[in-house]
Coordinates of C-alpha atoms in Angstrom, one line a residue:
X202 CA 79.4 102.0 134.4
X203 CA 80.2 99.3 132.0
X204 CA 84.1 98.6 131.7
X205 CA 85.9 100.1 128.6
X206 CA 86.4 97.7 125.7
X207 CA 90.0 98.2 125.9
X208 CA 90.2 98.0 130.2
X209 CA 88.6 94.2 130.6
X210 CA 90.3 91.1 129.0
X211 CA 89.2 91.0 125.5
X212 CA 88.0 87.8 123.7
X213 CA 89.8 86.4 120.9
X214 CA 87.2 87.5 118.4
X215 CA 87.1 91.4 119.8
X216 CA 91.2 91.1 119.2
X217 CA 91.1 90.6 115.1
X218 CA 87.8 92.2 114.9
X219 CA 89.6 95.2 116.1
X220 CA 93.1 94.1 114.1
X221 CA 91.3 94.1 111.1
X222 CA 89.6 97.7 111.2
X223 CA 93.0 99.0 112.7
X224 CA 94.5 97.4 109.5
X225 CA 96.7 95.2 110.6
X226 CA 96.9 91.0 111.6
X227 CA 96.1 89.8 115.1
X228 CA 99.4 88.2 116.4
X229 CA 100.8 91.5 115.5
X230 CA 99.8 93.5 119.0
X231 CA 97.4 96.5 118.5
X232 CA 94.6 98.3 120.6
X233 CA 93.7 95.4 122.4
X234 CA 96.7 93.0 122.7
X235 CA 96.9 90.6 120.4
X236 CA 96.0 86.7 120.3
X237 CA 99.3 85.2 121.1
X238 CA 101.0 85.9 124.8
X239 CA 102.8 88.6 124.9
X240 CA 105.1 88.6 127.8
X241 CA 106.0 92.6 128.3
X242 CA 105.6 92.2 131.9
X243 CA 109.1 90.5 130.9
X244 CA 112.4 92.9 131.2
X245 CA 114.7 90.8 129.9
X246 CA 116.4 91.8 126.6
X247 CA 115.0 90.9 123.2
X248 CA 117.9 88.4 122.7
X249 CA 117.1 87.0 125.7
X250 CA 113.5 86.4 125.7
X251 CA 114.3 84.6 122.2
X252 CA 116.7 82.6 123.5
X253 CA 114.2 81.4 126.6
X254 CA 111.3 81.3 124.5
X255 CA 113.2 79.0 121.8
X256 CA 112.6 76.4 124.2
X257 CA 109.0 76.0 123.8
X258 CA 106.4 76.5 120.6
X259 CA 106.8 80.3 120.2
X260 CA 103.2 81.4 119.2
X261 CA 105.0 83.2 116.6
X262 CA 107.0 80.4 115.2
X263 CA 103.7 77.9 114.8
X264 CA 102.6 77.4 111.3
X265 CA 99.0 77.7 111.1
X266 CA 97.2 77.0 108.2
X267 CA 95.2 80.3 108.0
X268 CA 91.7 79.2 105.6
X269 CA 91.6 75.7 107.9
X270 CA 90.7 78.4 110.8
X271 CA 93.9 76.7 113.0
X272 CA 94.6 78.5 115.5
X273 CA 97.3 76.8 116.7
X274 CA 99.0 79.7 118.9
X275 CA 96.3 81.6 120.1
X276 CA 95.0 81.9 123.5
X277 CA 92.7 79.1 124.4
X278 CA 94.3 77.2 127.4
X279 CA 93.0 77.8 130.9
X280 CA 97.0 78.1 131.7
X281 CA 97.1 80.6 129.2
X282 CA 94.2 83.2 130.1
X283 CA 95.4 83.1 133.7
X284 CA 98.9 84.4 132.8
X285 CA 96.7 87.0 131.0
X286 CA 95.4 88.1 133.4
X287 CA 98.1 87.9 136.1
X288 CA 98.6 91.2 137.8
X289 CA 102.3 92.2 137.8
X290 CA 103.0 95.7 139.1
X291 CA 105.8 96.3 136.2
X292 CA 102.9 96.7 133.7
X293 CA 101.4 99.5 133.0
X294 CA 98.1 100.0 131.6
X295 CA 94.9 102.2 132.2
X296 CA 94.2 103.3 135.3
X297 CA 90.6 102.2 135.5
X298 CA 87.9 102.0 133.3
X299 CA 87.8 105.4 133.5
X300 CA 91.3 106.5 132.4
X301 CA 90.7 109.6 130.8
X302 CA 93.8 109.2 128.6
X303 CA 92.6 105.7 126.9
X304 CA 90.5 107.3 123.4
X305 CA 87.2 105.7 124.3
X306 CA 86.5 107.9 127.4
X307 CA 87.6 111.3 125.6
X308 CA 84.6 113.6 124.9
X309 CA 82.0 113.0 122.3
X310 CA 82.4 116.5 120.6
X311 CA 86.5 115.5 120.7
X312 CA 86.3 111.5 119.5
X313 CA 83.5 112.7 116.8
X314 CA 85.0 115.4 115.7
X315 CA 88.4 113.1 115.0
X316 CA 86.1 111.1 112.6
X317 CA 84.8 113.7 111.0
X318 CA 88.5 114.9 110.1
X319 CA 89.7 111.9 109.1
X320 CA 86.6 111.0 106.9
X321 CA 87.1 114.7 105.3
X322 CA 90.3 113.4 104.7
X323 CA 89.5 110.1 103.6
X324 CA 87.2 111.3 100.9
X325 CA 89.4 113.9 99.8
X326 CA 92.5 111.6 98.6
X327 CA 89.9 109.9 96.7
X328 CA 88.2 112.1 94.8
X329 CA 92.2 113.4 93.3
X330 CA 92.5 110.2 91.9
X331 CA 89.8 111.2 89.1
X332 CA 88.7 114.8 90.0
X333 CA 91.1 116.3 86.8
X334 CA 89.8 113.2 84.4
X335 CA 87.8 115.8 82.3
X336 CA 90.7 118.0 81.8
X337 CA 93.1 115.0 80.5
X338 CA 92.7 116.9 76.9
X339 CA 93.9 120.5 78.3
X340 CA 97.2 118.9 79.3
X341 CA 97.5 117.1 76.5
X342 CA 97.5 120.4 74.8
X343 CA 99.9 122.4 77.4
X344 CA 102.8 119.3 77.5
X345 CA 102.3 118.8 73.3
X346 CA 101.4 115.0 74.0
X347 CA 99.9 112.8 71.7
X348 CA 100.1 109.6 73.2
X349 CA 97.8 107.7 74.1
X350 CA 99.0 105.5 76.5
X351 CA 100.4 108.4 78.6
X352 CA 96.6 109.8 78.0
X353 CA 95.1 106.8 80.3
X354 CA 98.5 106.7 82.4
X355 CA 97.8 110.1 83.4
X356 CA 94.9 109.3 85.3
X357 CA 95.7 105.8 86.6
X358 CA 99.0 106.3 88.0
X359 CA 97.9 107.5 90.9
X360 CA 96.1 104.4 91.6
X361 CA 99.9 102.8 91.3
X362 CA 101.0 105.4 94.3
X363 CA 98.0 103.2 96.4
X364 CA 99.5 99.9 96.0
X365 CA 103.4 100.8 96.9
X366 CA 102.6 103.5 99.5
X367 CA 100.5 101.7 102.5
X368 CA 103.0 98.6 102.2
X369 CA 105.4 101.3 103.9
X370 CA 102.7 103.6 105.7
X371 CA 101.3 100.6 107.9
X372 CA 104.6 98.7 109.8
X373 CA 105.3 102.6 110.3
X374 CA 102.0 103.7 111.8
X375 CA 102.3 100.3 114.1
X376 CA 106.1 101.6 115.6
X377 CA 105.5 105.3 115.3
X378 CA 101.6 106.0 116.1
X379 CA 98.7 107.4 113.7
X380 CA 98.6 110.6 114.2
X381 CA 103.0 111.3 112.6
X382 CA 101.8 109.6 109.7
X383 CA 98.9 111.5 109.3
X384 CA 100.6 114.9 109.3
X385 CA 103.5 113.2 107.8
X386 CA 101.8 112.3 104.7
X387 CA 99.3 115.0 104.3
X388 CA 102.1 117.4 104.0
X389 CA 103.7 115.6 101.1
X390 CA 100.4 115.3 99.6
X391 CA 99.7 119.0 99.7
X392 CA 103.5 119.2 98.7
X393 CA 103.2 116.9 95.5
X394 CA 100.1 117.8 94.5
X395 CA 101.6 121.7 94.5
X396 CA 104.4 120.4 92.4
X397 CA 101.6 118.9 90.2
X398 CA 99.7 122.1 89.6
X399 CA 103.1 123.7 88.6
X400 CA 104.7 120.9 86.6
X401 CA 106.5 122.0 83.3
X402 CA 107.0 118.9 81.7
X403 CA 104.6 115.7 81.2
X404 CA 107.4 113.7 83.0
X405 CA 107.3 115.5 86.0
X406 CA 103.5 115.6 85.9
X407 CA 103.1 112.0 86.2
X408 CA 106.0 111.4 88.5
X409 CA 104.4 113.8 90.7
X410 CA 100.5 112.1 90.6
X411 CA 102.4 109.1 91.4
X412 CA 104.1 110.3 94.6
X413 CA 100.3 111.8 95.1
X414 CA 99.0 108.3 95.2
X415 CA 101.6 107.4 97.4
X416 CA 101.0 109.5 100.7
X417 CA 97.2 110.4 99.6
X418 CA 97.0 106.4 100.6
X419 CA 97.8 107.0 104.1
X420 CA 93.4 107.8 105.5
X421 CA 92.6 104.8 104.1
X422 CA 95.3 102.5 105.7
X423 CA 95.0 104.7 109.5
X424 CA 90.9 106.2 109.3
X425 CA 89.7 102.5 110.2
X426 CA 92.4 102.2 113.3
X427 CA 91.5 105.7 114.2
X428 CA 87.6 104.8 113.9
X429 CA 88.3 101.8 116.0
X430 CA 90.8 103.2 118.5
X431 CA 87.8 106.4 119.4
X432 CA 84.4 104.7 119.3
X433 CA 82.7 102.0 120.6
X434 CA 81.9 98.2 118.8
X435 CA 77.7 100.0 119.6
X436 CA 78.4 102.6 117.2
X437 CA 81.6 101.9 115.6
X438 CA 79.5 100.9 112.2
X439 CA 77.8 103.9 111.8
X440 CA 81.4 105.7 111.7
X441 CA 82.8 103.4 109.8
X442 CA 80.2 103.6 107.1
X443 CA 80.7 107.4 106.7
X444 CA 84.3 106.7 106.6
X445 CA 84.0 104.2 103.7
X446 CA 81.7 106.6 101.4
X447 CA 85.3 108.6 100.7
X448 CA 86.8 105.5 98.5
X449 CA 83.4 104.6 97.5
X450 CA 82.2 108.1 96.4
X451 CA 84.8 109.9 96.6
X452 CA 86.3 108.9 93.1
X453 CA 82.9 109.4 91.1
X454 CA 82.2 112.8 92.7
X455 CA 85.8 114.3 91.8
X456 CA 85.0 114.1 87.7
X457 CA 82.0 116.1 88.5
X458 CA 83.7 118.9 90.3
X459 CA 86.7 119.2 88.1
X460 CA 84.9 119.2 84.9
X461 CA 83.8 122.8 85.8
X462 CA 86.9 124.1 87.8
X463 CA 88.9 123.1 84.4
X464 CA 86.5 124.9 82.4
X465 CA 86.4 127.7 84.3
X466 CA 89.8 128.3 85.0
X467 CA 92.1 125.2 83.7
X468 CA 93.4 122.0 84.8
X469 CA 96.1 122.7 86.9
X470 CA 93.0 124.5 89.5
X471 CA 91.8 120.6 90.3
X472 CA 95.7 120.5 92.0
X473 CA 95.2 123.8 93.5
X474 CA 92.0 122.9 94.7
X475 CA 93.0 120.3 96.5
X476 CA 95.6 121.5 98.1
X477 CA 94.1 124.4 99.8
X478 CA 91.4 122.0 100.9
X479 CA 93.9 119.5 102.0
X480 CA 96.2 122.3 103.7
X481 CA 92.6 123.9 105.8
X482 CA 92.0 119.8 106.7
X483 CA 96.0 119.6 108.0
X484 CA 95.8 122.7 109.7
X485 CA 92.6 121.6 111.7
X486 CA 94.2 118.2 112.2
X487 CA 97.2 120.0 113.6
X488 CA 95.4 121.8 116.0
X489 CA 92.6 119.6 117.3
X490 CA 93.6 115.4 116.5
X491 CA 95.7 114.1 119.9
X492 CA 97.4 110.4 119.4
X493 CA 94.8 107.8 119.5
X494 CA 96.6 104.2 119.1
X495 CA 96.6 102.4 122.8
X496 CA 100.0 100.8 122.3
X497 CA 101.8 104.4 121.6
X498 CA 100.1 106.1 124.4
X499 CA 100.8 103.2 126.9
X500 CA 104.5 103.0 126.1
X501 CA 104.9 106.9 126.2
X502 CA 103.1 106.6 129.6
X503 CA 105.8 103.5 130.5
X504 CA 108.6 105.7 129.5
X505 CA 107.2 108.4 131.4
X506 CA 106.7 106.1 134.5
X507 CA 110.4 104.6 134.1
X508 CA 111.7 108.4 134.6
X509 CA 109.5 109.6 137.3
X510 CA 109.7 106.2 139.6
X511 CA 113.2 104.9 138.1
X512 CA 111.9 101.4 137.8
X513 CA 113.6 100.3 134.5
X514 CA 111.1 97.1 134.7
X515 CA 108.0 99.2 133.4
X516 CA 106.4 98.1 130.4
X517 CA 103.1 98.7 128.6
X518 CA 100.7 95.9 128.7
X519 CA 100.5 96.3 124.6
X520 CA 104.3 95.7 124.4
X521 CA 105.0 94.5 121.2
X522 CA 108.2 91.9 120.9
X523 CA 108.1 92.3 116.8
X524 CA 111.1 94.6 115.6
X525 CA 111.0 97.0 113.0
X526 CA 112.5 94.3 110.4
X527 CA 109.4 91.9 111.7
X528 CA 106.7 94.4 111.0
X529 CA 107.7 95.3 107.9
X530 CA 108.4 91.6 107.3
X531 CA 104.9 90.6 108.0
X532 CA 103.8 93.6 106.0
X533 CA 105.5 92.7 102.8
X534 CA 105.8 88.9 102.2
X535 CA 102.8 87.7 104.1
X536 CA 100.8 89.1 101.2
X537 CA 102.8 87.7 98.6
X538 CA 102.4 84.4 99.8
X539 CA 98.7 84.6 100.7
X540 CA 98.3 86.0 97.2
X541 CA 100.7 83.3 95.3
X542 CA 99.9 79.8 97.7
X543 CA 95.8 80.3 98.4
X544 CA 93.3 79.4 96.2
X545 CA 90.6 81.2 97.9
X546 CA 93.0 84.7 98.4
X547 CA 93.9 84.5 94.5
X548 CA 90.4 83.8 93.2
X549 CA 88.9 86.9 95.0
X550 CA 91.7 88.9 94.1
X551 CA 91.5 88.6 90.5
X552 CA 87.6 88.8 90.8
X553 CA 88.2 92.0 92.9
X554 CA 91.3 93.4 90.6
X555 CA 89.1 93.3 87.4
X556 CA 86.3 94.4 87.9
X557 CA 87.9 97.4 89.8
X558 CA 90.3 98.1 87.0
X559 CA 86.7 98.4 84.9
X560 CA 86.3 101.7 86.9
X561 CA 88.7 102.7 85.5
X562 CA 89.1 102.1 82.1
X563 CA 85.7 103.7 82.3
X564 CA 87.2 107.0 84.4
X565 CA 90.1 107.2 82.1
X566 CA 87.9 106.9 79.0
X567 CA 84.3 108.7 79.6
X568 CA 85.7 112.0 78.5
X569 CA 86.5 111.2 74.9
X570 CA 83.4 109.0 74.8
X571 CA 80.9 112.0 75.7
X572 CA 82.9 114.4 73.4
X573 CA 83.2 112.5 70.3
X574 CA 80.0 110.6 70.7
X575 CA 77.4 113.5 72.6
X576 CA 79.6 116.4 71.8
X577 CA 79.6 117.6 75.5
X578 CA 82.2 120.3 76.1
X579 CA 83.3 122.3 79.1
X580 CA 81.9 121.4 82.6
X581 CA 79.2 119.1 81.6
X582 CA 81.6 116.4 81.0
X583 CA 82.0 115.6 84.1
X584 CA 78.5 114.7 84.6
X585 CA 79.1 111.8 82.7
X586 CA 80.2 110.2 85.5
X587 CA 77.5 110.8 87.7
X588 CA 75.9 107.5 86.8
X589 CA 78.5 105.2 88.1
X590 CA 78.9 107.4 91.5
X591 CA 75.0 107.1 91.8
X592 CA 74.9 103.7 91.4
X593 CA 78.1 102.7 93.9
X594 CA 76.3 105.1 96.5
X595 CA 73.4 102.8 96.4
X596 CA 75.2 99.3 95.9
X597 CA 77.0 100.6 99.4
X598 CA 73.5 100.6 101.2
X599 CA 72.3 97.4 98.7
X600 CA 75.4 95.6 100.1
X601 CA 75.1 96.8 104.0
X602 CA 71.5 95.8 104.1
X603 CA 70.7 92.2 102.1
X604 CA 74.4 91.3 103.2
X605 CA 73.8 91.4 106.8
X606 CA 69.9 90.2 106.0
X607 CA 71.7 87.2 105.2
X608 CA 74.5 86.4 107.2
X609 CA 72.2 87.0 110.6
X610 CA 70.0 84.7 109.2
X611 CA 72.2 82.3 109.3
X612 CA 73.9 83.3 112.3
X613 CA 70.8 82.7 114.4
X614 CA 70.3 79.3 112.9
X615 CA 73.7 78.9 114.1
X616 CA 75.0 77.7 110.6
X617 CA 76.8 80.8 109.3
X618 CA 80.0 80.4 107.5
X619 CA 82.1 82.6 105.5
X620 CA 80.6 82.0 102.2
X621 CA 77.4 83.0 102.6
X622 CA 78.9 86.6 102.5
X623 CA 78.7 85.6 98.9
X624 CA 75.0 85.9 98.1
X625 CA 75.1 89.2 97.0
X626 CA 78.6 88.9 94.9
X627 CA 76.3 86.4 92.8
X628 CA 74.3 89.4 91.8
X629 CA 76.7 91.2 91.5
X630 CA 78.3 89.6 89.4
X631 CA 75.6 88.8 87.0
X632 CA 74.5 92.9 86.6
X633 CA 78.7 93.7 85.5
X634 CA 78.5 92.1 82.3
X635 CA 74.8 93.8 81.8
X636 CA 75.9 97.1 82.6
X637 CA 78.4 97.0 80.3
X638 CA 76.8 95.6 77.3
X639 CA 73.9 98.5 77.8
X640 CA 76.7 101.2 78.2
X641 CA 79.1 100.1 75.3
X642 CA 75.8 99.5 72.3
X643 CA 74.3 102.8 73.4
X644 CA 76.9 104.8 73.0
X645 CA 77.9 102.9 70.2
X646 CA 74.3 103.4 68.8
X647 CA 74.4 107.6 69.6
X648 CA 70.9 106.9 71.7
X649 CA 69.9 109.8 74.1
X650 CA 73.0 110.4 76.7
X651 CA 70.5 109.3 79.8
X652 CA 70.8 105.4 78.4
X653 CA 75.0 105.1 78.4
X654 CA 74.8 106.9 81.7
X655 CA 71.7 104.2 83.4
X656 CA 74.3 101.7 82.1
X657 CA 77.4 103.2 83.5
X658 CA 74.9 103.3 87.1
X659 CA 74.7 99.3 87.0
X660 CA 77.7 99.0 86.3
X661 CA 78.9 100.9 89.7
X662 CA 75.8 99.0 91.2
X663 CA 77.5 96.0 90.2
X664 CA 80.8 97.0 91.2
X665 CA 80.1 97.4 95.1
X666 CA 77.7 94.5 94.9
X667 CA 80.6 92.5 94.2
X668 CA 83.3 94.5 95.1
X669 CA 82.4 94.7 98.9
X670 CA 81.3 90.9 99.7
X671 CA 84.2 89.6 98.5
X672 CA 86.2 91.7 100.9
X673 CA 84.3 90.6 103.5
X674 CA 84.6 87.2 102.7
X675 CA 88.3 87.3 102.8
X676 CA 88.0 88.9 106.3
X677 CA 86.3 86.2 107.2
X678 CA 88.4 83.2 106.1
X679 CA 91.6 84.4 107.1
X680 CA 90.4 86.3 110.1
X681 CA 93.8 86.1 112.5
X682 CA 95.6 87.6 109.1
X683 CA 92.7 89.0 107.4
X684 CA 95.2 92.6 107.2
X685 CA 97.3 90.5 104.9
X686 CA 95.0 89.2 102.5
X687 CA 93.5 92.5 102.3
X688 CA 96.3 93.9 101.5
X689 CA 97.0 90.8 98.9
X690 CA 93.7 92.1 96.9
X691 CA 94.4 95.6 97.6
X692 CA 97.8 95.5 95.7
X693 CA 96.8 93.7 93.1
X694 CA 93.9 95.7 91.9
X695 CA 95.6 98.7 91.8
X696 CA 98.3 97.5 90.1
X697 CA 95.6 96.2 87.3
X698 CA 93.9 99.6 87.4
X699 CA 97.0 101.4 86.8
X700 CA 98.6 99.6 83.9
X701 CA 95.0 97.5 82.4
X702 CA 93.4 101.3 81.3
X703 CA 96.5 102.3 79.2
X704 CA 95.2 99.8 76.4
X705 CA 91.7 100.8 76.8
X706 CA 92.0 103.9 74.4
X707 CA 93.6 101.6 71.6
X708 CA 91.1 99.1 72.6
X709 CA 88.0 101.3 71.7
X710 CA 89.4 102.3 68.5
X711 CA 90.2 98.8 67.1
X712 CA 86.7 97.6 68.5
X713 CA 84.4 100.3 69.1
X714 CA 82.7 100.9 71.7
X715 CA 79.9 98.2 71.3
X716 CA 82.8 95.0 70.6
X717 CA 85.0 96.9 73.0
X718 CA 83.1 97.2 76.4
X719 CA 81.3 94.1 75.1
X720 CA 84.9 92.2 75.5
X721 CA 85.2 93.5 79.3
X722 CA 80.9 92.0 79.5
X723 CA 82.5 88.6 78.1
X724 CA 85.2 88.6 80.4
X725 CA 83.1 89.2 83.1
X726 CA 80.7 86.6 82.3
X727 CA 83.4 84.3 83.0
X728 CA 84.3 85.5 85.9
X729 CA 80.1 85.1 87.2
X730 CA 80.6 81.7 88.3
X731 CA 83.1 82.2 91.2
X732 CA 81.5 83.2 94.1
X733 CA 78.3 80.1 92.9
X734 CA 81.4 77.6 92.9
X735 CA 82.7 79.1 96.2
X736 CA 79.7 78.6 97.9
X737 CA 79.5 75.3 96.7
X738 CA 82.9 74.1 97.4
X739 CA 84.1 76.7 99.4
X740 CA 84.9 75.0 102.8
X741 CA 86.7 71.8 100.9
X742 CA 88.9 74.1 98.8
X743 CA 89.6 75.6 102.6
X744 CA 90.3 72.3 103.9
X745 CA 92.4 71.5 101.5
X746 CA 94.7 74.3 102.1
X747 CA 98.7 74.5 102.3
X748 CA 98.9 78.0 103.4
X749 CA 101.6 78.1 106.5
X750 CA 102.5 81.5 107.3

């Protein structure tokens, strides 16, 4: 039986393949140690082990220029991968291959049915952020609003919750485990999204999506850790494909479902709705998800061990030396500086910001489009936005299959390099604009409602096409902190989708909606030749780089 990825000494490109779908950088320790030494087999006191360790390089204290690939720190020495894998009977790891308490031996009904909870879950938070879009009118009318800005903000703050609340949720899944958050947060989102469905007062309303956005971030920062921490590298893409349809689908599908649960029995249903389904998903995550990070069930077996043998010099082989104040450290400013000192971090940023913050102004607008311009009413409002879920759901699978056409081309001629993931951002990139000059003159022009609605599907073909390479490029450039960049882009777009829509409103008035969604086309026309000039020039901008972190 083939050795457990977790049991043998992992490589250095298993550890931040696995840091990055756990969500966090690879000199932070996670599931399967991390690239720098860490010395737990070590009882000396935290003080102490700075103070010896001052005396050499620490691997932690090393600037490395991340987008030159330097790797100054990591384990590459032959001196180095024999103290990794020196046996010292004070640490405490599996206990063979076929530990049945390390995640990847538990049963296949258990480990799948974890991903099928969390990926409930995952798509769930999602789909809240839009599902009551069709009933922004009703509680217009029951708060005695007529602003238009709060109109759009109603709808977009919850985006904001995304980009405040895994900054906090992440450091804290790393000291505390995944499964506390999960529970953690789930109850406050069924909590706040209760107060939601009873709010008296517009204030409280938005307060209240807000702090919705918040906790209902917490899937999409753990389900990738928990996806990694359960199954296999030979079928962890298939999991983590249905895991990624909930922010990719999840958003588009919600509009559907709540344009008829608002016209059958109001607006404040959607918040009900979702919190009975996300109270039966808690209650069946309750009784059936166990712990799954390494590092949390190695140190409670440690701590177990230090009891039962009294041997104070036990530690867990995934020992981290970071404190609290370090992870959170790491978690905050590391993206701040990737985002404010590299060119490469910035430029896919913005790319990735805008054109998500086109969803939605789209989202928060498509409701008063289809009324004033179709005359929909009721539930068939929220078809309107079964165009731009259609056409994500097959940008996904256009993405999955030319993008890794393409990049194992290249890998067999043994050539690759990270900006070949940018292929299909050029096209991408290039159907944006097109979408939206299609969407904004028909609707404009009153044509048949099918012809807006093929445009708004180009668009969200458009969106993932360029959307999802760019991600993956910055995975690959950063790679030992690819977390941090992610969470550089991540940040940043949803602040632009939360604040951008409010002026979309105002913006269609003044312009129309021909001028006004052809504005966002010119603006993304600009924007087309990015990933072209990255391709070009992409590995001198890297070697040009002053990013020290």
């Amino acid at each position: 039986m083939a050795k457990p990825e977790m049991y043998r000494h992992p490589t250095r490109s298993e550890i931040i393949e696995l840091a990055v779908a756990e969500g966090h950088d690879a000199d932070i320790p996670g599931n399967a140690g991390s690239i720098h030494q860490v010395h737990s087999h070590t009882s000396r006191p935290r003080s102490l082990r700075k103070k010896h360790e001052s005396e050499k390089p620490s691997a932690m204290a090393i600037d490395k220029d991340v987008e030159k690939g330097d790797t100054a720190g990591s384990i590459s020495s032959d001196e180095e991968a024999a103290d990794m894998n020196e046996e010292d009977p004070n640490v405490v790891f599996w206990d063979g291959p076929d530990d049945p308490e390390n995640p990847l031996n538990w049963r296949e009904t258990k480990k799948w049915g974890t991903v099928t909870l969390v990926s409930g879950i995952t798509f769930l938070t999602p789909l809240a952020s839009s599902m009551f879009a069709p009933g922004v009118p009703q509680v217009m009318a029951t708060f005695n609003s007529t602003n238009d800005m709060i109109e759009q903000f109603m709808v977009s703050v919850y985006v904001l919750g995304f980009a405040f609340g895994p900054m906090i949720i992440a450091p804290l899944s790393e000291m505390y485990g995944r499964l506390p958050l999960y529970h953690s947060c789930n109850g406050l989102f069924i909590i706040f999204s209760i107060a939601a469905a009873v709010s008296t007062s517009m204030t409280q309303f938005v307060t209240f999506r807000f702090l919705m956005g918040c906790f209902g971030g917490a899937p999409m920062v753990l389900g990738g850790g928990t996806i990694a921490d359960l199954i296999s590298r030979e079928q962890r893409g298939t999991a983590m494909v249905v895991w990624m349809m909930g922010p990719t689908v999840g958003p588009c599908v919600g509009p559907i479902i709540g344009g008829f649960l608002t016209e059958a029995k109001g607006w404040r249903w959607n918040f009900w709705f979702v919190a009975i389904i996300a109270g039966a998903l808690m209650l069946m995550s309750v009784i059936l998800m166990k712990e799954t990070s390494a590092p949390v069930i190695l140190e409670r077996k440690a701590r177990r061990l230090r009891t039962e043998t009294n041997n104070p010099k036990l530690r867990s082989k995934l020992a981290s030396d970071l404190s609290p104040a370090d992870l959170f450290k790491f978690s905050i400013i590391r993206p701040a500086k990737m985002l404010t000192r590299s060119t490469v971090c910035l430029a896919m940023s913005v790319y990735i910001a805008i054109t998500y913050t086109y969803l939605y102004i789209l989202f928060t607008t498509f409701t008063a489009v289809f009324k004033s311009q179709y005359h929909w009413t009721g539930g068939v409002v929220g078809l309107s936005f079964l165009g731009i879920g259609l056409g994500s759901l097959i940008g996904q699978f256009g993405f999955t299959y030319f993008g890794n056409k393409t990049v194992n081309k290249h890998i067999e001629r043994d050539d690759f390099n990270p900006e070949h993931r940018l292929y299909t951002m050029c096209v991408g990139g290039c159907l944006i604009p097109g979408g939206l000059f299609w969407y904004g003159w028909s609707v404009q022009a009153s044509t048949h409602w099918i012809v807006p609605i093929l445009g708004t599907g180009l668009i969200g073909f458009g969106l993932l096409m360029t959307f999802m390479p760019a991600t993956t490029y910055l995975v690959d450039v950063f790679t030992v902190h690819a977390a941090s960049a992610m969470a550089a882009s991540t940040v940043l777009r949803s602040l632009c989708a939360a604040l951008v829509p409010l002026s979309s409103s105002k913006m269609y008035k003044a312009m129309g909606y021909g001028w006004g969604n052809s504005l966002l086309g010119f603006v993304s026309l600009v924007l087309i030749p990015i990933p072209f000039l990255f391709i070009r020039y992409g590995e001198k901008i890297r070697a040009r780089s002053t990013v020290k972190l």
